[in-house]
CSV table of C-alpha atoms in Angstrom, one decimal:
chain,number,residue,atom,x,y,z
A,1,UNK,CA,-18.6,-7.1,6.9
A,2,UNK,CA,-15.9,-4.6,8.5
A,3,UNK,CA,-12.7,-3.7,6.6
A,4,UNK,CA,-9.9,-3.5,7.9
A,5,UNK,CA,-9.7,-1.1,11.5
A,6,UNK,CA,-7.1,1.2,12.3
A,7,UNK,CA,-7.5,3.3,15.7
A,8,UNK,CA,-6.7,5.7,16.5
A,9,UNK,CA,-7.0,7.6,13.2
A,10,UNK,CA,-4.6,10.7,14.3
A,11,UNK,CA,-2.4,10.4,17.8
A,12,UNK,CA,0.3,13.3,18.7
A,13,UNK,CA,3.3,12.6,20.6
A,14,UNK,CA,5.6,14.3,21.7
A,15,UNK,CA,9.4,13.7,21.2
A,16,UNK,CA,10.5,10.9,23.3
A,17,UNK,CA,7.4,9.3,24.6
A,18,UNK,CA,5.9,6.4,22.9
A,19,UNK,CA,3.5,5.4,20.5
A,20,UNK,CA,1.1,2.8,19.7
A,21,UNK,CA,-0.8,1.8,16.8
A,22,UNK,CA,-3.2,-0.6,16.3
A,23,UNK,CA,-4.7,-2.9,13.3
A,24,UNK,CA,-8.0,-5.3,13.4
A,25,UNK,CA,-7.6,-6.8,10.3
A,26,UNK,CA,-10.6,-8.1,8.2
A,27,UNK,CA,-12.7,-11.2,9.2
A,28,UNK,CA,-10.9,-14.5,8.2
A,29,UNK,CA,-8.0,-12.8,7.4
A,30,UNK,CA,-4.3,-14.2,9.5
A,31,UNK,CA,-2.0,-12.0,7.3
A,32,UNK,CA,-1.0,-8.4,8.2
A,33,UNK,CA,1.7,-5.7,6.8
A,34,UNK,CA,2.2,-2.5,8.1
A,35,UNK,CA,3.3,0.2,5.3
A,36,UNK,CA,4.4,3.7,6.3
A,37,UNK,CA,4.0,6.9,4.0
A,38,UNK,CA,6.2,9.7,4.7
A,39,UNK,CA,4.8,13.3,3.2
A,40,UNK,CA,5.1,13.4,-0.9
A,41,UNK,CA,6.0,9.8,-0.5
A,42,UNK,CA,4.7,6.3,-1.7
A,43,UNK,CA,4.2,3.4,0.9
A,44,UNK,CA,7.4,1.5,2.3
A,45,UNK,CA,6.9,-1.8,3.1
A,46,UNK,CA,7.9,-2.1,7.2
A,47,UNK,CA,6.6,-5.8,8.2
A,48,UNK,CA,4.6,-8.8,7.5
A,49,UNK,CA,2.9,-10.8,10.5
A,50,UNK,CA,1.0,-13.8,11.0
A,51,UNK,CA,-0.8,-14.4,13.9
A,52,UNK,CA,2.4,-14.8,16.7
A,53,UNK,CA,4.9,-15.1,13.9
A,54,UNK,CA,7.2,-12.2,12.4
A,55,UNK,CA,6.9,-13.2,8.7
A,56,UNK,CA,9.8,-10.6,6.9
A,57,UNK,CA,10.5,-7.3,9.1
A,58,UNK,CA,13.1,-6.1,6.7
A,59,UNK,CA,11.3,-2.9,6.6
A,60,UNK,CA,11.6,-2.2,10.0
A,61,UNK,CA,13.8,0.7,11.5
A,62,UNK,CA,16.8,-1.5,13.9
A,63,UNK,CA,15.6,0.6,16.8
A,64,UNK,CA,12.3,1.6,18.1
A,65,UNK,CA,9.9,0.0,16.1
A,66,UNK,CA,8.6,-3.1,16.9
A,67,UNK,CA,5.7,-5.5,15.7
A,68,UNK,CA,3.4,-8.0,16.9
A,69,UNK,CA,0.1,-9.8,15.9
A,70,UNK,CA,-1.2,-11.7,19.1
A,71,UNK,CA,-3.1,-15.1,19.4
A,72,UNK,CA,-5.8,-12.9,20.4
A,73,UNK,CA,-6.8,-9.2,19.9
A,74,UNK,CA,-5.2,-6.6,17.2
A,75,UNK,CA,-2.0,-6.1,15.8
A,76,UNK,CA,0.1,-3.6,17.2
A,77,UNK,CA,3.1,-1.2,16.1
A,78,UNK,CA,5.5,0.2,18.9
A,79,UNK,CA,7.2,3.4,18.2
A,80,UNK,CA,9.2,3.7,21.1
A,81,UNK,CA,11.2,7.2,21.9
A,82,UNK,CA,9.4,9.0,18.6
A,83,UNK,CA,11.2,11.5,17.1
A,84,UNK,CA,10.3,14.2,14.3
A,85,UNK,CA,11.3,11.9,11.3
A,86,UNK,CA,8.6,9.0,12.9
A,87,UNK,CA,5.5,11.7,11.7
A,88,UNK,CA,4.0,9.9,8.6
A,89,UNK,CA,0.7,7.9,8.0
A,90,UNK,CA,1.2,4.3,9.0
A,91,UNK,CA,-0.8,2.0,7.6
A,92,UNK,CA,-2.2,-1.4,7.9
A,93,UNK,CA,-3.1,-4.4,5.3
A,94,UNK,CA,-4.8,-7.6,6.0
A,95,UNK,CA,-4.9,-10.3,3.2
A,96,UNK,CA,-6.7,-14.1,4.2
A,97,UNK,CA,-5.1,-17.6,4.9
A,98,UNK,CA,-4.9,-18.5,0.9
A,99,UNK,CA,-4.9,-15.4,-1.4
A,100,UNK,CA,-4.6,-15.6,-5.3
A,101,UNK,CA,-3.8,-12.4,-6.4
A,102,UNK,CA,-1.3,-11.0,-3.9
A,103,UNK,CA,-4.2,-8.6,-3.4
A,104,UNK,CA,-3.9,-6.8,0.3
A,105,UNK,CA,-7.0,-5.0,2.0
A,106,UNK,CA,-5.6,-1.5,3.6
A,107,UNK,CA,-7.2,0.5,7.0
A,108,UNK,CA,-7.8,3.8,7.0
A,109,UNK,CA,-4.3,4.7,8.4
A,110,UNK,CA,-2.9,6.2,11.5
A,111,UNK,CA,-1.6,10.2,10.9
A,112,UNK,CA,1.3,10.4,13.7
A,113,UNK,CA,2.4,14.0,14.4
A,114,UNK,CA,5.4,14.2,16.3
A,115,UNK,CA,5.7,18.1,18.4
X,1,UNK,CA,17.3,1.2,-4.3
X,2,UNK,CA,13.5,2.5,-5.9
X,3,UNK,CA,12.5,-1.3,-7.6
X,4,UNK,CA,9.2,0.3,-9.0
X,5,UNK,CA,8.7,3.7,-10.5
X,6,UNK,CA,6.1,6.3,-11.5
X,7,UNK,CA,7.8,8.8,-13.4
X,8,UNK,CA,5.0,10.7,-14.1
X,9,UNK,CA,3.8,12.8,-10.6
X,10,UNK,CA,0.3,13.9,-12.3
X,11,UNK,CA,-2.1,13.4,-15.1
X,12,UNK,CA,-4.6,15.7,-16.7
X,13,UNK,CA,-7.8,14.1,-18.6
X,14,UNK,CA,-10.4,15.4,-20.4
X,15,UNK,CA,-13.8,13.6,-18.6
X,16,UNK,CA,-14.7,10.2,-21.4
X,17,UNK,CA,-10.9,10.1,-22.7
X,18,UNK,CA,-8.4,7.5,-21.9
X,19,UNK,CA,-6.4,7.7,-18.9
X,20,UNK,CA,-3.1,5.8,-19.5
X,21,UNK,CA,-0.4,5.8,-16.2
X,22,UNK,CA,2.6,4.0,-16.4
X,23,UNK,CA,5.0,2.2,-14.1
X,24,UNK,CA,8.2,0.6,-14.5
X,25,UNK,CA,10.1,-2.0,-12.4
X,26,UNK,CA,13.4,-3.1,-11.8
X,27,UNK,CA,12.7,-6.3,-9.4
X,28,UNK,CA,12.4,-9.4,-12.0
X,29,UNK,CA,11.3,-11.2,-8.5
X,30,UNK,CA,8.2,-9.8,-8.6
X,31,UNK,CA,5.2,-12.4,-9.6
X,32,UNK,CA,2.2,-10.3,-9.6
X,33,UNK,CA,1.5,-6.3,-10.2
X,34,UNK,CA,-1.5,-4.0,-8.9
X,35,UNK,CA,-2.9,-0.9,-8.9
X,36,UNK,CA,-4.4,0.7,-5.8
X,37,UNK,CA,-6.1,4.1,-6.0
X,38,UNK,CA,-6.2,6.4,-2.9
X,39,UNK,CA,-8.0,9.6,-2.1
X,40,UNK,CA,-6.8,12.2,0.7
X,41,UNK,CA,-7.2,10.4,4.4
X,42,UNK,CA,-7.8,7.9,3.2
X,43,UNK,CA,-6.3,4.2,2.7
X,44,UNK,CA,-5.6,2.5,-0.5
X,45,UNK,CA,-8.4,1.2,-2.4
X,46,UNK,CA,-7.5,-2.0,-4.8
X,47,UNK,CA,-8.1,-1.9,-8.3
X,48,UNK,CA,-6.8,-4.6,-10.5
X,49,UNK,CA,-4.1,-6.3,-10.7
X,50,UNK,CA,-2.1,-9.4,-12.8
X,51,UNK,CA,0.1,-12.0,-12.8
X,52,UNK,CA,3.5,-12.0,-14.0
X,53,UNK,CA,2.3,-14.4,-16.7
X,54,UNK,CA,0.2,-12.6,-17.9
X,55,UNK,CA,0.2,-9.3,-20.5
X,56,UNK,CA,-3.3,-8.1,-20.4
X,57,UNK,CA,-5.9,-8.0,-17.5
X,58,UNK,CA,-9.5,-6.2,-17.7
X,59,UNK,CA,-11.8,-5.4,-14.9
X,60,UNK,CA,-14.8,-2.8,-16.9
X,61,UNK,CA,-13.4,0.2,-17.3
X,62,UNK,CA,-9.6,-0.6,-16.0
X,63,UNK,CA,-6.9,-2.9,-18.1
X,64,UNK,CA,-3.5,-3.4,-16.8
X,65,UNK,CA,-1.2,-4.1,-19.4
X,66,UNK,CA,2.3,-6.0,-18.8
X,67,UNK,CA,5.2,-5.7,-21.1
X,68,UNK,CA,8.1,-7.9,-19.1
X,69,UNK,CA,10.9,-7.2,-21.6
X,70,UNK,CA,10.7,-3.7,-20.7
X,71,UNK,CA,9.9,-4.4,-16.9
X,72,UNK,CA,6.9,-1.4,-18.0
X,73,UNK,CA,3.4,-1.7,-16.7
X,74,UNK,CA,0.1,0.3,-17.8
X,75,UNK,CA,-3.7,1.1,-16.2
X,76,UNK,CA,-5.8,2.0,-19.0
X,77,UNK,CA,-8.7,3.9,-17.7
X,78,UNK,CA,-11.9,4.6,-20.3
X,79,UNK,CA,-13.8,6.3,-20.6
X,80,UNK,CA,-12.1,8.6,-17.5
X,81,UNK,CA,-14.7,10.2,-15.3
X,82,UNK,CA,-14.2,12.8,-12.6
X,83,UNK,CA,-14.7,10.4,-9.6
X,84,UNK,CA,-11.4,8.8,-10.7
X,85,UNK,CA,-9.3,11.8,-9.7
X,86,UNK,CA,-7.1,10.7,-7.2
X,87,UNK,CA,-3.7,9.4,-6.7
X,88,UNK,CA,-2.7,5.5,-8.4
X,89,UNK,CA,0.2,3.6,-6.8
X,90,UNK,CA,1.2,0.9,-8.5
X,91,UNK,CA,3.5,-2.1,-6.8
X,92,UNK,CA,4.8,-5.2,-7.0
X,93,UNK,CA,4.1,-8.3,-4.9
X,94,UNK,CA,7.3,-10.3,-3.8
X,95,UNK,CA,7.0,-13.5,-1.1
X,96,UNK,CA,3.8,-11.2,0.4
X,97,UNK,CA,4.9,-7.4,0.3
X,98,UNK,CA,4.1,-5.2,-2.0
X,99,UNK,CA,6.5,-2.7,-3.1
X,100,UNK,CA,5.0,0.5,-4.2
X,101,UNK,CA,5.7,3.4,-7.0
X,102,UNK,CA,5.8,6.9,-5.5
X,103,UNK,CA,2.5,7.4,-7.3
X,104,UNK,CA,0.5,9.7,-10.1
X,105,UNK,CA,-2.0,12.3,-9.4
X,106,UNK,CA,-4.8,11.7,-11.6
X,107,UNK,CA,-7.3,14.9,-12.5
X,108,UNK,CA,-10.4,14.4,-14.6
X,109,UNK,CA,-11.9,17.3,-16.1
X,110,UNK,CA,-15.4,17.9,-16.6
């Protein structure tokens, strides 16, 4: 019974080129977040997918950042152009179809260093 | 705009005392509160949580207390134990997101 899946578990970039993370959530589960955690900081909320539907990106930076949970295969976030300020642990939640207690399941997280 | 605080950045206990760590909220949308625990490298791990009904939940050694007319929560932890040292977010849930304190370190001493 896997958790919930995040690869890779540390990716450098360099300024400018892209970066992409990705999130297997847990069996039976169709709801996904993605939460970031900037050093000595808690978790911001960033967005909330469905399987093909954007639920609430109000997190979301306006520019270079973008979401998406496929039909098929894992979720992915696009950092596009990453500058310094994108280096943080980005992390992923999965919670099933019909959950009582508002209770999410986190990965591992992704640690994104930006040279 | 911080909805939900930790004012407290860490917490010394003496192992078998209690551990109290306390959060407070500004967001009266909010219809549940939990507590997640998370060690270095890791991801959050839930704890317990409750229902904006509610002012008491227990789970063993873990109660969350809720006190809506002073938008203050609580995680009573007894009797404390080293393998609880780590850091406790709490957060609110709202229409799916959860919105998270800046968190307590928590250091239980043999």
């Amino acid at each position: 019974n896997a958790g919930v899946m995040q690869n890779p578990r540390h990716l450098v970039r360099r300024r400018g080129q892209e970066a992409r993370l990705r999130c297997s959530p847990m069996k039976g589960h169709s709801h996904v977040y993605w939460y970031r955690q900037l050093p000595e900081e808690g978790l911001k909320f960033m967005v909330y997918l469905q399987k093909e539907n954007i639920i609430d990106e109000s997190g979301m930076p306006k520019e270079r950042f973008s979401a998406e949970f496929p039909k098929e295969g894992p979720s992915i976030l696009r950092i596009q152009q990453v500058v310094r300020g994108d280096s943080a642990a980005y992390f992923c939640a999965s919670s099933p179809e019909r959950y009582v207690r508002n209770e999410q399941f986190f990965g591992p997280g992704t640690r994104l260093t930006v040279l | 705009d911080q909805q939900v605080k930790q004012n407290s950045p860490s917490l010394s206990v003496q192992e078998g005392r209690i551990s109290i760590l306390n959060c407070d909220y500004t967001n009266s949308m909010f219809d549940y509160f939990l507590w997640y625990k998370k060690y270095p490298a890791e991801g959050p791990t839930f704890l317990i949580s409750i229902s904006s009904i509610k002012d008491k939940n227990e789970d063993g050694r873990f109660t969350v207390f809720l006190n809506k007319s002073a938008k203050h929560l609580s995680l009573h932890i007894v009797p404390s134990q080293p393998g609880d040292s780590a850091v406790y977010f709490c957060a609110g849930a709202s229409r799916g997101k959860l919105i998270f304190g800046q968190g307590t370190e928590l250091s239980v001493k043999p």
